[in-house]
Amino acid sequence: MDEELLGCLVELQAIVVLHDLEQALDRQLRVVCQQQQDVLELERRRMTLVHDDEVRPFQHRAPRGLQQNWRLLELGHMLQLHAA
């Protein structure tokens, strides 16, 4: 086999290997990004629960109309979190 042809084959093989590595890294990056989004969503939920636990006891002492308004605010907040 010609020396120049052999060099081209080696270079081509290196390009293929690098391309495969690039694809593998891209897949890993997508997995990490999804995991980060999952962690952020869990943190949002945790903060919502902490907020609810801190505020909810006061809600039960409010007059009925204020309780209904409070529930509407909670539902709106949940919709905003879901949309984010």
JSON list of N, CA and C in Angstrom, two decimals:
[
{"chain": "A", "resi": 1, "resn": "MET", "atom": "N", "xyz": [0.85, -1.18, 0.00]},
{"chain": "A", "resi": 1, "resn": "MET", "atom": "CA", "xyz": [0.00, 0.00, 0.00]},
{"chain": "A", "resi": 1, "resn": "MET", "atom": "C", "xyz": [0.89, 1.24, 0.00]},
{"chain": "A", "resi": 2, "resn": "ASP", "atom": "N", "xyz": [0.47, 2.21, -0.71]},
{"chain": "A", "resi": 2, "resn": "ASP", "atom": "CA", "xyz": [1.22, 3.47, -0.84]},
{"chain": "A", "resi": 2, "resn": "ASP", "atom": "C", "xyz": [1.29, 4.17, 0.52]},
{"chain": "A", "resi": 3, "resn": "GLU", "atom": "N", "xyz": [2.43, 4.74, 0.82]},
{"chain": "A", "resi": 3, "resn": "GLU", "atom": "CA", "xyz": [2.66, 5.45, 2.09]},
{"chain": "A", "resi": 3, "resn": "GLU", "atom": "C", "xyz": [1.68, 6.60, 2.26]},
{"chain": "A", "resi": 4, "resn": "GLU", "atom": "N", "xyz": [1.42, 7.36, 1.21]},
{"chain": "A", "resi": 4, "resn": "GLU", "atom": "CA", "xyz": [0.49, 8.50, 1.27]},
{"chain": "A", "resi": 4, "resn": "GLU", "atom": "C", "xyz": [-0.94, 8.03, 1.51]},
{"chain": "A", "resi": 5, "resn": "LEU", "atom": "N", "xyz": [-1.32, 6.93, 0.87]},
{"chain": "A", "resi": 5, "resn": "LEU", "atom": "CA", "xyz": [-2.66, 6.36, 1.05]},
{"chain": "A", "resi": 5, "resn": "LEU", "atom": "C", "xyz": [-2.84, 5.87, 2.48]},
{"chain": "A", "resi": 6, "resn": "LEU", "atom": "N", "xyz": [-1.82, 5.24, 3.00]},
{"chain": "A", "resi": 6, "resn": "LEU", "atom": "CA", "xyz": [-1.87, 4.76, 4.39]},
{"chain": "A", "resi": 6, "resn": "LEU", "atom": "C", "xyz": [-2.04, 5.93, 5.35]},
{"chain": "A", "resi": 7, "resn": "GLY", "atom": "N", "xyz": [-1.32, 7.02, 5.10]},
{"chain": "A", "resi": 7, "resn": "GLY", "atom": "CA", "xyz": [-1.45, 8.22, 5.94]},
{"chain": "A", "resi": 7, "resn": "GLY", "atom": "C", "xyz": [-2.86, 8.79, 5.87]},
{"chain": "A", "resi": 8, "resn": "CYS", "atom": "N", "xyz": [-3.45, 8.78, 4.68]},
{"chain": "A", "resi": 8, "resn": "CYS", "atom": "CA", "xyz": [-4.83, 9.28, 4.53]},
{"chain": "A", "resi": 8, "resn": "CYS", "atom": "C", "xyz": [-5.82, 8.39, 5.29]},
{"chain": "A", "resi": 9, "resn": "LEU", "atom": "N", "xyz": [-5.61, 7.08, 5.24]},
{"chain": "A", "resi": 9, "resn": "LEU", "atom": "CA", "xyz": [-6.50, 6.16, 5.95]},
{"chain": "A", "resi": 9, "resn": "LEU", "atom": "C", "xyz": [-6.41, 6.36, 7.47]},
{"chain": "A", "resi": 10, "resn": "VAL", "atom": "N", "xyz": [-5.20, 6.56, 7.96]},
{"chain": "A", "resi": 10, "resn": "VAL", "atom": "CA", "xyz": [-5.01, 6.81, 9.39]},
{"chain": "A", "resi": 10, "resn": "VAL", "atom": "C", "xyz": [-5.69, 8.11, 9.79]},
{"chain": "A", "resi": 11, "resn": "GLU", "atom": "N", "xyz": [-5.53, 9.14, 8.96]},
{"chain": "A", "resi": 11, "resn": "GLU", "atom": "CA", "xyz": [-6.17, 10.42, 9.25]},
{"chain": "A", "resi": 11, "resn": "GLU", "atom": "C", "xyz": [-7.69, 10.30, 9.21]},
{"chain": "A", "resi": 12, "resn": "LEU", "atom": "N", "xyz": [-8.21, 9.55, 8.24]},
{"chain": "A", "resi": 12, "resn": "LEU", "atom": "CA", "xyz": [-9.65, 9.34, 8.14]},
{"chain": "A", "resi": 12, "resn": "LEU", "atom": "C", "xyz": [-10.18, 8.59, 9.35]},
{"chain": "A", "resi": 13, "resn": "GLN", "atom": "N", "xyz": [-9.43, 7.58, 9.79]},
{"chain": "A", "resi": 13, "resn": "GLN", "atom": "CA", "xyz": [-9.84, 6.82, 10.97]},
{"chain": "A", "resi": 13, "resn": "GLN", "atom": "C", "xyz": [-9.85, 7.73, 12.20]},
{"chain": "A", "resi": 14, "resn": "ALA", "atom": "N", "xyz": [-8.87, 8.60, 12.32]},
{"chain": "A", "resi": 14, "resn": "ALA", "atom": "CA", "xyz": [-8.83, 9.54, 13.45]},
{"chain": "A", "resi": 14, "resn": "ALA", "atom": "C", "xyz": [-10.03, 10.47, 13.42]},
{"chain": "A", "resi": 15, "resn": "ILE", "atom": "N", "xyz": [-10.41, 10.92, 12.23]},
{"chain": "A", "resi": 15, "resn": "ILE", "atom": "CA", "xyz": [-11.58, 11.81, 12.10]},
{"chain": "A", "resi": 15, "resn": "ILE", "atom": "C", "xyz": [-12.84, 11.07, 12.53]},
{"chain": "A", "resi": 16, "resn": "VAL", "atom": "N", "xyz": [-12.98, 9.81, 12.13]},
{"chain": "A", "resi": 16, "resn": "VAL", "atom": "CA", "xyz": [-14.15, 9.01, 12.51]},
{"chain": "A", "resi": 16, "resn": "VAL", "atom": "C", "xyz": [-14.20, 8.84, 14.03]},
{"chain": "A", "resi": 17, "resn": "VAL", "atom": "N", "xyz": [-13.06, 8.54, 14.63]},
{"chain": "A", "resi": 17, "resn": "VAL", "atom": "CA", "xyz": [-13.00, 8.37, 16.08]},
{"chain": "A", "resi": 17, "resn": "VAL", "atom": "C", "xyz": [-13.37, 9.67, 16.78]},
{"chain": "A", "resi": 18, "resn": "LEU", "atom": "N", "xyz": [-12.84, 10.79, 16.31]},
{"chain": "A", "resi": 18, "resn": "LEU", "atom": "CA", "xyz": [-13.17, 12.08, 16.91]},
{"chain": "A", "resi": 18, "resn": "LEU", "atom": "C", "xyz": [-14.65, 12.41, 16.75]},
{"chain": "A", "resi": 19, "resn": "HIS", "atom": "N", "xyz": [-15.22, 12.07, 15.61]},
{"chain": "A", "resi": 19, "resn": "HIS", "atom": "CA", "xyz": [-16.65, 12.30, 15.38]},
{"chain": "A", "resi": 19, "resn": "HIS", "atom": "C", "xyz": [-17.49, 11.47, 16.37]},
{"chain": "A", "resi": 20, "resn": "ASP", "atom": "N", "xyz": [-17.10, 10.20, 16.55]},
{"chain": "A", "resi": 20, "resn": "ASP", "atom": "CA", "xyz": [-17.81, 9.35, 17.51]},
{"chain": "A", "resi": 20, "resn": "ASP", "atom": "C", "xyz": [-17.70, 9.90, 18.93]},
{"chain": "A", "resi": 21, "resn": "LEU", "atom": "N", "xyz": [-16.52, 10.38, 19.28]},
{"chain": "A", "resi": 21, "resn": "LEU", "atom": "CA", "xyz": [-16.33, 10.99, 20.61]},
{"chain": "A", "resi": 21, "resn": "LEU", "atom": "C", "xyz": [-17.19, 12.24, 20.76]},
{"chain": "A", "resi": 22, "resn": "GLU", "atom": "N", "xyz": [-17.25, 13.05, 19.71]},
{"chain": "A", "resi": 22, "resn": "GLU", "atom": "CA", "xyz": [-18.07, 14.26, 19.75]},
{"chain": "A", "resi": 22, "resn": "GLU", "atom": "C", "xyz": [-19.54, 13.91, 19.96]},
{"chain": "A", "resi": 23, "resn": "GLN", "atom": "N", "xyz": [-20.02, 12.88, 19.28]},
{"chain": "A", "resi": 23, "resn": "GLN", "atom": "CA", "xyz": [-21.41, 12.46, 19.46]},
{"chain": "A", "resi": 23, "resn": "GLN", "atom": "C", "xyz": [-21.66, 11.95, 20.87]},
{"chain": "A", "resi": 24, "resn": "ALA", "atom": "N", "xyz": [-20.71, 11.18, 21.40]},
{"chain": "A", "resi": 24, "resn": "ALA", "atom": "CA", "xyz": [-20.86, 10.66, 22.76]},
{"chain": "A", "resi": 24, "resn": "ALA", "atom": "C", "xyz": [-20.87, 11.80, 23.77]},
{"chain": "A", "resi": 25, "resn": "LEU", "atom": "N", "xyz": [-20.00, 12.78, 23.59]},
{"chain": "A", "resi": 25, "resn": "LEU", "atom": "CA", "xyz": [-19.98, 13.94, 24.49]},
{"chain": "A", "resi": 25, "resn": "LEU", "atom": "C", "xyz": [-21.26, 14.75, 24.38]},
{"chain": "A", "resi": 26, "resn": "ASP", "atom": "N", "xyz": [-21.79, 14.87, 23.18]},
{"chain": "A", "resi": 26, "resn": "ASP", "atom": "CA", "xyz": [-23.05, 15.59, 22.98]},
{"chain": "A", "resi": 26, "resn": "ASP", "atom": "C", "xyz": [-24.19, 14.89, 23.72]},
{"chain": "A", "resi": 27, "resn": "ARG", "atom": "N", "xyz": [-24.22, 13.56, 23.64]},
{"chain": "A", "resi": 27, "resn": "ARG", "atom": "CA", "xyz": [-25.26, 12.81, 24.37]},
{"chain": "A", "resi": 27, "resn": "ARG", "atom": "C", "xyz": [-25.11, 13.01, 25.87]},
{"chain": "A", "resi": 28, "resn": "GLN", "atom": "N", "xyz": [-23.87, 12.96, 26.36]},
{"chain": "A", "resi": 28, "resn": "GLN", "atom": "CA", "xyz": [-23.64, 13.15, 27.79]},
{"chain": "A", "resi": 28, "resn": "GLN", "atom": "C", "xyz": [-24.04, 14.55, 28.23]},
{"chain": "A", "resi": 29, "resn": "LEU", "atom": "N", "xyz": [-23.76, 15.54, 27.40]},
{"chain": "A", "resi": 29, "resn": "LEU", "atom": "CA", "xyz": [-24.14, 16.92, 27.72]},
{"chain": "A", "resi": 29, "resn": "LEU", "atom": "C", "xyz": [-25.65, 17.05, 27.82]},
{"chain": "A", "resi": 30, "resn": "ARG", "atom": "N", "xyz": [-26.38, 16.40, 26.91]},
{"chain": "A", "resi": 30, "resn": "ARG", "atom": "CA", "xyz": [-27.84, 16.44, 26.98]},
{"chain": "A", "resi": 30, "resn": "ARG", "atom": "C", "xyz": [-28.35, 15.79, 28.26]},
{"chain": "A", "resi": 31, "resn": "VAL", "atom": "N", "xyz": [-27.72, 14.68, 28.66]},
{"chain": "A", "resi": 31, "resn": "VAL", "atom": "CA", "xyz": [-28.12, 14.00, 29.90]},
{"chain": "A", "resi": 31, "resn": "VAL", "atom": "C", "xyz": [-27.87, 14.91, 31.10]},
{"chain": "A", "resi": 32, "resn": "VAL", "atom": "N", "xyz": [-26.70, 15.54, 31.14]},
{"chain": "A", "resi": 32, "resn": "VAL", "atom": "CA", "xyz": [-26.37, 16.43, 32.26]},
{"chain": "A", "resi": 32, "resn": "VAL", "atom": "C", "xyz": [-27.33, 17.62, 32.29]},
{"chain": "A", "resi": 33, "resn": "CYS", "atom": "N", "xyz": [-27.64, 18.20, 31.13]},
{"chain": "A", "resi": 33, "resn": "CYS", "atom": "CA", "xyz": [-28.57, 19.33, 31.08]},
{"chain": "A", "resi": 33, "resn": "CYS", "atom": "C", "xyz": [-29.94, 18.91, 31.59]},
{"chain": "A", "resi": 34, "resn": "GLN", "atom": "N", "xyz": [-30.41, 17.73, 31.21]},
{"chain": "A", "resi": 34, "resn": "GLN", "atom": "CA", "xyz": [-31.70, 17.24, 31.68]},
{"chain": "A", "resi": 34, "resn": "GLN", "atom": "C", "xyz": [-31.67, 17.02, 33.18]},
{"chain": "A", "resi": 35, "resn": "GLN", "atom": "N", "xyz": [-30.56, 16.48, 33.69]},
{"chain": "A", "resi": 35, "resn": "GLN", "atom": "CA", "xyz": [-30.44, 16.28, 35.13]},
{"chain": "A", "resi": 35, "resn": "GLN", "atom": "C", "xyz": [-30.46, 17.61, 35.87]},
{"chain": "A", "resi": 36, "resn": "GLN", "atom": "N", "xyz": [-29.80, 18.62, 35.31]},
{"chain": "A", "resi": 36, "resn": "GLN", "atom": "CA", "xyz": [-29.81, 19.94, 35.94]},
{"chain": "A", "resi": 36, "resn": "GLN", "atom": "C", "xyz": [-31.23, 20.52, 35.95]},
{"chain": "A", "resi": 37, "resn": "GLN", "atom": "N", "xyz": [-31.96, 20.34, 34.85]},
{"chain": "A", "resi": 37, "resn": "GLN", "atom": "CA", "xyz": [-33.34, 20.82, 34.81]},
{"chain": "A", "resi": 37, "resn": "GLN", "atom": "C", "xyz": [-34.19, 20.08, 35.84]},
{"chain": "A", "resi": 38, "resn": "ASP", "atom": "N", "xyz": [-33.96, 18.78, 35.99]},
{"chain": "A", "resi": 38, "resn": "ASP", "atom": "CA", "xyz": [-34.70, 18.00, 36.98]},
{"chain": "A", "resi": 38, "resn": "ASP", "atom": "C", "xyz": [-34.39, 18.50, 38.39]},
{"chain": "A", "resi": 39, "resn": "VAL", "atom": "N", "xyz": [-33.11, 18.78, 38.66]},
{"chain": "A", "resi": 39, "resn": "VAL", "atom": "CA", "xyz": [-32.73, 19.29, 39.98]},
{"chain": "A", "resi": 39, "resn": "VAL", "atom": "C", "xyz": [-33.38, 20.65, 40.24]},
{"chain": "A", "resi": 40, "resn": "LEU", "atom": "N", "xyz": [-33.38, 21.52, 39.23]},
{"chain": "A", "resi": 40, "resn": "LEU", "atom": "CA", "xyz": [-34.01, 22.84, 39.39]},
{"chain": "A", "resi": 40, "resn": "LEU", "atom": "C", "xyz": [-35.51, 22.69, 39.65]},
{"chain": "A", "resi": 41, "resn": "GLU", "atom": "N", "xyz": [-36.15, 21.77, 38.95]},
{"chain": "A", "resi": 41, "resn": "GLU", "atom": "CA", "xyz": [-37.59, 21.55, 39.16]},
{"chain": "A", "resi": 41, "resn": "GLU", "atom": "C", "xyz": [-37.85, 21.03, 40.57]},
{"chain": "A", "resi": 42, "resn": "LEU", "atom": "N", "xyz": [-37.03, 20.11, 41.04]},
{"chain": "A", "resi": 42, "resn": "LEU", "atom": "CA", "xyz": [-37.19, 19.60, 42.41]},
{"chain": "A", "resi": 42, "resn": "LEU", "atom": "C", "xyz": [-36.96, 20.72, 43.43]},
{"chain": "A", "resi": 43, "resn": "GLU", "atom": "N", "xyz": [-35.99, 21.57, 43.17]},
{"chain": "A", "resi": 43, "resn": "GLU", "atom": "CA", "xyz": [-35.73, 22.70, 44.08]},
{"chain": "A", "resi": 43, "resn": "GLU", "atom": "C", "xyz": [-36.91, 23.66, 44.09]},
{"chain": "A", "resi": 44, "resn": "ARG", "atom": "N", "xyz": [-37.49, 23.93, 42.91]},
{"chain": "A", "resi": 44, "resn": "ARG", "atom": "CA", "xyz": [-38.68, 24.79, 42.86]},
{"chain": "A", "resi": 44, "resn": "ARG", "atom": "C", "xyz": [-39.82, 24.18, 43.66]},
{"chain": "A", "resi": 45, "resn": "ARG", "atom": "N", "xyz": [-40.01, 22.88, 43.49]},
{"chain": "A", "resi": 45, "resn": "ARG", "atom": "CA", "xyz": [-41.09, 22.20, 44.24]},
{"chain": "A", "resi": 45, "resn": "ARG", "atom": "C", "xyz": [-40.82, 22.26, 45.74]},
{"chain": "A", "resi": 46, "resn": "ARG", "atom": "N", "xyz": [-39.56, 22.04, 46.11]},
{"chain": "A", "resi": 46, "resn": "ARG", "atom": "CA", "xyz": [-39.21, 22.08, 47.54]},
{"chain": "A", "resi": 46, "resn": "ARG", "atom": "C", "xyz": [-39.47, 23.46, 48.11]},
{"chain": "A", "resi": 47, "resn": "MET", "atom": "N", "xyz": [-39.06, 24.49, 47.37]},
{"chain": "A", "resi": 47, "resn": "MET", "atom": "CA", "xyz": [-39.27, 25.85, 47.84]},
{"chain": "A", "resi": 47, "resn": "MET", "atom": "C", "xyz": [-40.76, 26.17, 47.93]},
{"chain": "A", "resi": 48, "resn": "THR", "atom": "N", "xyz": [-41.55, 25.65, 46.99]},
{"chain": "A", "resi": 48, "resn": "THR", "atom": "CA", "xyz": [-42.99, 25.85, 47.04]},
{"chain": "A", "resi": 48, "resn": "THR", "atom": "C", "xyz": [-43.56, 25.19, 48.29]},
{"chain": "A", "resi": 49, "resn": "LEU", "atom": "N", "xyz": [-43.09, 23.97, 48.59]},
{"chain": "A", "resi": 49, "resn": "LEU", "atom": "CA", "xyz": [-43.58, 23.27, 49.78]},
{"chain": "A", "resi": 49, "resn": "LEU", "atom": "C", "xyz": [-43.16, 24.00, 51.05]},
{"chain": "A", "resi": 50, "resn": "VAL", "atom": "N", "xyz": [-41.91, 24.48, 51.09]},
{"chain": "A", "resi": 50, "resn": "VAL", "atom": "CA", "xyz": [-41.45, 25.24, 52.26]},
{"chain": "A", "resi": 50, "resn": "VAL", "atom": "C", "xyz": [-42.30, 26.50, 52.40]},
{"chain": "A", "resi": 51, "resn": "HIS", "atom": "N", "xyz": [-42.54, 27.20, 51.30]},
{"chain": "A", "resi": 51, "resn": "HIS", "atom": "CA", "xyz": [-43.36, 28.41, 51.34]},
{"chain": "A", "resi": 51, "resn": "HIS", "atom": "C", "xyz": [-44.76, 28.07, 51.81]},
{"chain": "A", "resi": 52, "resn": "ASP", "atom": "N", "xyz": [-45.34, 27.00, 51.29]},
{"chain": "A", "resi": 52, "resn": "ASP", "atom": "CA", "xyz": [-46.69, 26.60, 51.69]},
{"chain": "A", "resi": 52, "resn": "ASP", "atom": "C", "xyz": [-46.74, 26.25, 53.17]},
{"chain": "A", "resi": 53, "resn": "ASP", "atom": "N", "xyz": [-45.72, 25.53, 53.67]},
{"chain": "A", "resi": 53, "resn": "ASP", "atom": "CA", "xyz": [-45.70, 25.16, 55.08]},
{"chain": "A", "resi": 53, "resn": "ASP", "atom": "C", "xyz": [-45.58, 26.38, 55.98]},
{"chain": "A", "resi": 54, "resn": "GLU", "atom": "N", "xyz": [-44.87, 27.41, 55.52]},
{"chain": "A", "resi": 54, "resn": "GLU", "atom": "CA", "xyz": [-44.71, 28.61, 56.33]},
{"chain": "A", "resi": 54, "resn": "GLU", "atom": "C", "xyz": [-45.97, 29.47, 56.32]},
{"chain": "A", "resi": 55, "resn": "VAL", "atom": "N", "xyz": [-46.68, 29.49, 55.20]},
{"chain": "A", "resi": 55, "resn": "VAL", "atom": "CA", "xyz": [-47.80, 30.42, 55.04]},
{"chain": "A", "resi": 55, "resn": "VAL", "atom": "C", "xyz": [-49.14, 29.77, 55.31]},
{"chain": "A", "resi": 56, "resn": "ARG", "atom": "N", "xyz": [-49.28, 28.51, 55.00]},
{"chain": "A", "resi": 56, "resn": "ARG", "atom": "CA", "xyz": [-50.57, 27.83, 55.09]},
{"chain": "A", "resi": 56, "resn": "ARG", "atom": "C", "xyz": [-51.22, 27.92, 56.49]},
{"chain": "A", "resi": 57, "resn": "PRO", "atom": "N", "xyz": [-50.49, 27.83, 57.59]},
{"chain": "A", "resi": 57, "resn": "PRO", "atom": "CA", "xyz": [-51.17, 27.92, 58.89]},
{"chain": "A", "resi": 57, "resn": "PRO", "atom": "C", "xyz": [-51.95, 29.22, 59.07]},
{"chain": "A", "resi": 58, "resn": "PHE", "atom": "N", "xyz": [-51.47, 30.31, 58.50]},
{"chain": "A", "resi": 58, "resn": "PHE", "atom": "CA", "xyz": [-52.16, 31.59, 58.63]},
{"chain": "A", "resi": 58, "resn": "PHE", "atom": "C", "xyz": [-53.41, 31.63, 57.75]},
{"chain": "A", "resi": 59, "resn": "GLN", "atom": "N", "xyz": [-53.40, 30.86, 56.69]},
{"chain": "A", "resi": 59, "resn": "GLN", "atom": "CA", "xyz": [-54.52, 30.85, 55.75]},
{"chain": "A", "resi": 59, "resn": "GLN", "atom": "C", "xyz": [-55.80, 30.36, 56.44]},
{"chain": "A", "resi": 60, "resn": "HIS", "atom": "N", "xyz": [-55.70, 29.40, 57.32]},
{"chain": "A", "resi": 60, "resn": "HIS", "atom": "CA", "xyz": [-56.89, 28.81, 57.93]},
{"chain": "A", "resi": 60, "resn": "HIS", "atom": "C", "xyz": [-57.58, 29.76, 58.90]},
{"chain": "A", "resi": 61, "resn": "ARG", "atom": "N", "xyz": [-56.88, 30.79, 59.34]},
{"chain": "A", "resi": 61, "resn": "ARG", "atom": "CA", "xyz": [-57.49, 31.77, 60.24]},
{"chain": "A", "resi": 61, "resn": "ARG", "atom": "C", "xyz": [-58.19, 32.89, 59.49]},
{"chain": "A", "resi": 62, "resn": "ALA", "atom": "N", "xyz": [-58.00, 32.94, 58.18]},
{"chain": "A", "resi": 62, "resn": "ALA", "atom": "CA", "xyz": [-58.57, 34.02, 57.38]},
{"chain": "A", "resi": 62, "resn": "ALA", "atom": "C", "xyz": [-60.06, 33.76, 57.11]},
{"chain": "A", "resi": 63, "resn": "PRO", "atom": "N", "xyz": [-60.83, 34.84, 56.89]},
{"chain": "A", "resi": 63, "resn": "PRO", "atom": "CA", "xyz": [-62.24, 34.67, 56.52]},
{"chain": "A", "resi": 63, "resn": "PRO", "atom": "C", "xyz": [-62.36, 33.87, 55.23]},
{"chain": "A", "resi": 64, "resn": "ARG", "atom": "N", "xyz": [-63.52, 33.28, 55.00]},
{"chain": "A", "resi": 64, "resn": "ARG", "atom": "CA", "xyz": [-63.75, 32.38, 53.87]},
{"chain": "A", "resi": 64, "resn": "ARG", "atom": "C", "xyz": [-63.37, 33.02, 52.52]},
{"chain": "A", "resi": 65, "resn": "GLY", "atom": "N", "xyz": [-63.75, 34.25, 52.27]},
{"chain": "A", "resi": 65, "resn": "GLY", "atom": "CA", "xyz": [-63.44, 34.91, 51.00]},
{"chain": "A", "resi": 65, "resn": "GLY", "atom": "C", "xyz": [-61.95, 35.03, 50.78]},
{"chain": "A", "resi": 66, "resn": "LEU", "atom": "N", "xyz": [-61.22, 35.34, 51.84]},
{"chain": "A", "resi": 66, "resn": "LEU", "atom": "CA", "xyz": [-59.76, 35.45, 51.72]},
{"chain": "A", "resi": 66, "resn": "LEU", "atom": "C", "xyz": [-59.13, 34.08, 51.47]},
{"chain": "A", "resi": 67, "resn": "GLN", "atom": "N", "xyz": [-59.71, 33.04, 52.08]},
{"chain": "A", "resi": 67, "resn": "GLN", "atom": "CA", "xyz": [-59.19, 31.69, 51.84]},
{"chain": "A", "resi": 67, "resn": "GLN", "atom": "C", "xyz": [-59.35, 31.31, 50.37]},
{"chain": "A", "resi": 68, "resn": "GLN", "atom": "N", "xyz": [-60.50, 31.66, 49.77]},
{"chain": "A", "resi": 68, "resn": "GLN", "atom": "CA", "xyz": [-60.72, 31.35, 48.36]},
{"chain": "A", "resi": 68, "resn": "GLN", "atom": "C", "xyz": [-59.74, 32.13, 47.49]},
{"chain": "A", "resi": 69, "resn": "ASN", "atom": "N", "xyz": [-59.53, 33.41, 47.82]},
{"chain": "A", "resi": 69, "resn": "ASN", "atom": "CA", "xyz": [-58.56, 34.20, 47.06]},
{"chain": "A", "resi": 69, "resn": "ASN", "atom": "C", "xyz": [-57.15, 33.61, 47.19]},
{"chain": "A", "resi": 70, "resn": "TRP", "atom": "N", "xyz": [-56.83, 33.16, 48.40]},
{"chain": "A", "resi": 70, "resn": "TRP", "atom": "CA", "xyz": [-55.52, 32.56, 48.63]},
{"chain": "A", "resi": 70, "resn": "TRP", "atom": "C", "xyz": [-55.34, 31.32, 47.76]},
{"chain": "A", "resi": 71, "resn": "ARG", "atom": "N", "xyz": [-56.40, 30.50, 47.68]},
{"chain": "A", "resi": 71, "resn": "ARG", "atom": "CA", "xyz": [-56.32, 29.28, 46.87]},
{"chain": "A", "resi": 71, "resn": "ARG", "atom": "C", "xyz": [-56.12, 29.63, 45.39]},
{"chain": "A", "resi": 72, "resn": "LEU", "atom": "N", "xyz": [-56.79, 30.68, 44.92]},
{"chain": "A", "resi": 72, "resn": "LEU", "atom": "CA", "xyz": [-56.61, 31.12, 43.54]},
{"chain": "A", "resi": 72, "resn": "LEU", "atom": "C", "xyz": [-55.16, 31.57, 43.30]},
{"chain": "A", "resi": 73, "resn": "LEU", "atom": "N", "xyz": [-54.59, 32.27, 44.28]},
{"chain": "A", "resi": 73, "resn": "LEU", "atom": "CA", "xyz": [-53.19, 32.68, 44.15]},
{"chain": "A", "resi": 73, "resn": "LEU", "atom": "C", "xyz": [-52.26, 31.46, 44.12]},
{"chain": "A", "resi": 74, "resn": "GLU", "atom": "N", "xyz": [-52.56, 30.46, 44.97]},
{"chain": "A", "resi": 74, "resn": "GLU", "atom": "CA", "xyz": [-51.76, 29.23, 44.97]},
{"chain": "A", "resi": 74, "resn": "GLU", "atom": "C", "xyz": [-51.83, 28.53, 43.61]},
{"chain": "A", "resi": 75, "resn": "LEU", "atom": "N", "xyz": [-53.04, 28.43, 43.07]},
{"chain": "A", "resi": 75, "resn": "LEU", "atom": "CA", "xyz": [-53.21, 27.77, 41.77]},
{"chain": "A", "resi": 75, "resn": "LEU", "atom": "C", "xyz": [-52.48, 28.53, 40.67]},
{"chain": "A", "resi": 76, "resn": "GLY", "atom": "N", "xyz": [-52.55, 29.85, 40.71]},
{"chain": "A", "resi": 76, "resn": "GLY", "atom": "CA", "xyz": [-51.83, 30.66, 39.73]},
{"chain": "A", "resi": 76, "resn": "GLY", "atom": "C", "xyz": [-50.33, 30.45, 39.83]},
{"chain": "A", "resi": 77, "resn": "HIS", "atom": "N", "xyz": [-49.84, 30.36, 41.06]},
{"chain": "A", "resi": 77, "resn": "HIS", "atom": "CA", "xyz": [-48.41, 30.13, 41.28]},
{"chain": "A", "resi": 77, "resn": "HIS", "atom": "C", "xyz": [-48.00, 28.76, 40.74]},
{"chain": "A", "resi": 78, "resn": "MET", "atom": "N", "xyz": [-48.83, 27.75, 40.99]},
{"chain": "A", "resi": 78, "resn": "MET", "atom": "CA", "xyz": [-48.53, 26.41, 40.49]},
{"chain": "A", "resi": 78, "resn": "MET", "atom": "C", "xyz": [-48.51, 26.38, 38.96]},
{"chain": "A", "resi": 79, "resn": "LEU", "atom": "N", "xyz": [-49.44, 27.10, 38.34]},
{"chain": "A", "resi": 79, "resn": "LEU", "atom": "CA", "xyz": [-49.47, 27.16, 36.88]},
{"chain": "A", "resi": 79, "resn": "LEU", "atom": "C", "xyz": [-48.21, 27.85, 36.34]},
{"chain": "A", "resi": 80, "resn": "GLN", "atom": "N", "xyz": [-47.77, 28.90, 37.02]},
{"chain": "A", "resi": 80, "resn": "GLN", "atom": "CA", "xyz": [-46.54, 29.58, 36.60]},
{"chain": "A", "resi": 80, "resn": "GLN", "atom": "C", "xyz": [-45.34, 28.65, 36.70]},
{"chain": "A", "resi": 81, "resn": "LEU", "atom": "N", "xyz": [-45.27, 27.88, 37.78]},
{"chain": "A", "resi": 81, "resn": "LEU", "atom": "CA", "xyz": [-44.16, 26.94, 37.94]},
{"chain": "A", "resi": 81, "resn": "LEU", "atom": "C", "xyz": [-44.21, 25.88, 36.86]},
{"chain": "A", "resi": 82, "resn": "HIS", "atom": "N", "xyz": [-45.41, 25.41, 36.56]},
{"chain": "A", "resi": 82, "resn": "HIS", "atom": "CA", "xyz": [-45.55, 24.37, 35.54]},
{"chain": "A", "resi": 82, "resn": "HIS", "atom": "C", "xyz": [-45.17, 24.90, 34.16]},
{"chain": "A", "resi": 83, "resn": "ALA", "atom": "N", "xyz": [-45.49, 26.15, 33.89]},
{"chain": "A", "resi": 83, "resn": "ALA", "atom": "CA", "xyz": [-45.19, 26.74, 32.58]},
{"chain": "A", "resi": 83, "resn": "ALA", "atom": "C", "xyz": [-43.70, 27.03, 32.42]},
{"chain": "A", "resi": 84, "resn": "ALA", "atom": "N", "xyz": [-43.00, 27.23, 33.54]},
{"chain": "A", "resi": 84, "resn": "ALA", "atom": "CA", "xyz": [-41.57, 27.60, 33.48]},
{"chain": "A", "resi": 84, "resn": "ALA", "atom": "C", "xyz": [-40.70, 26.45, 33.04]}
]
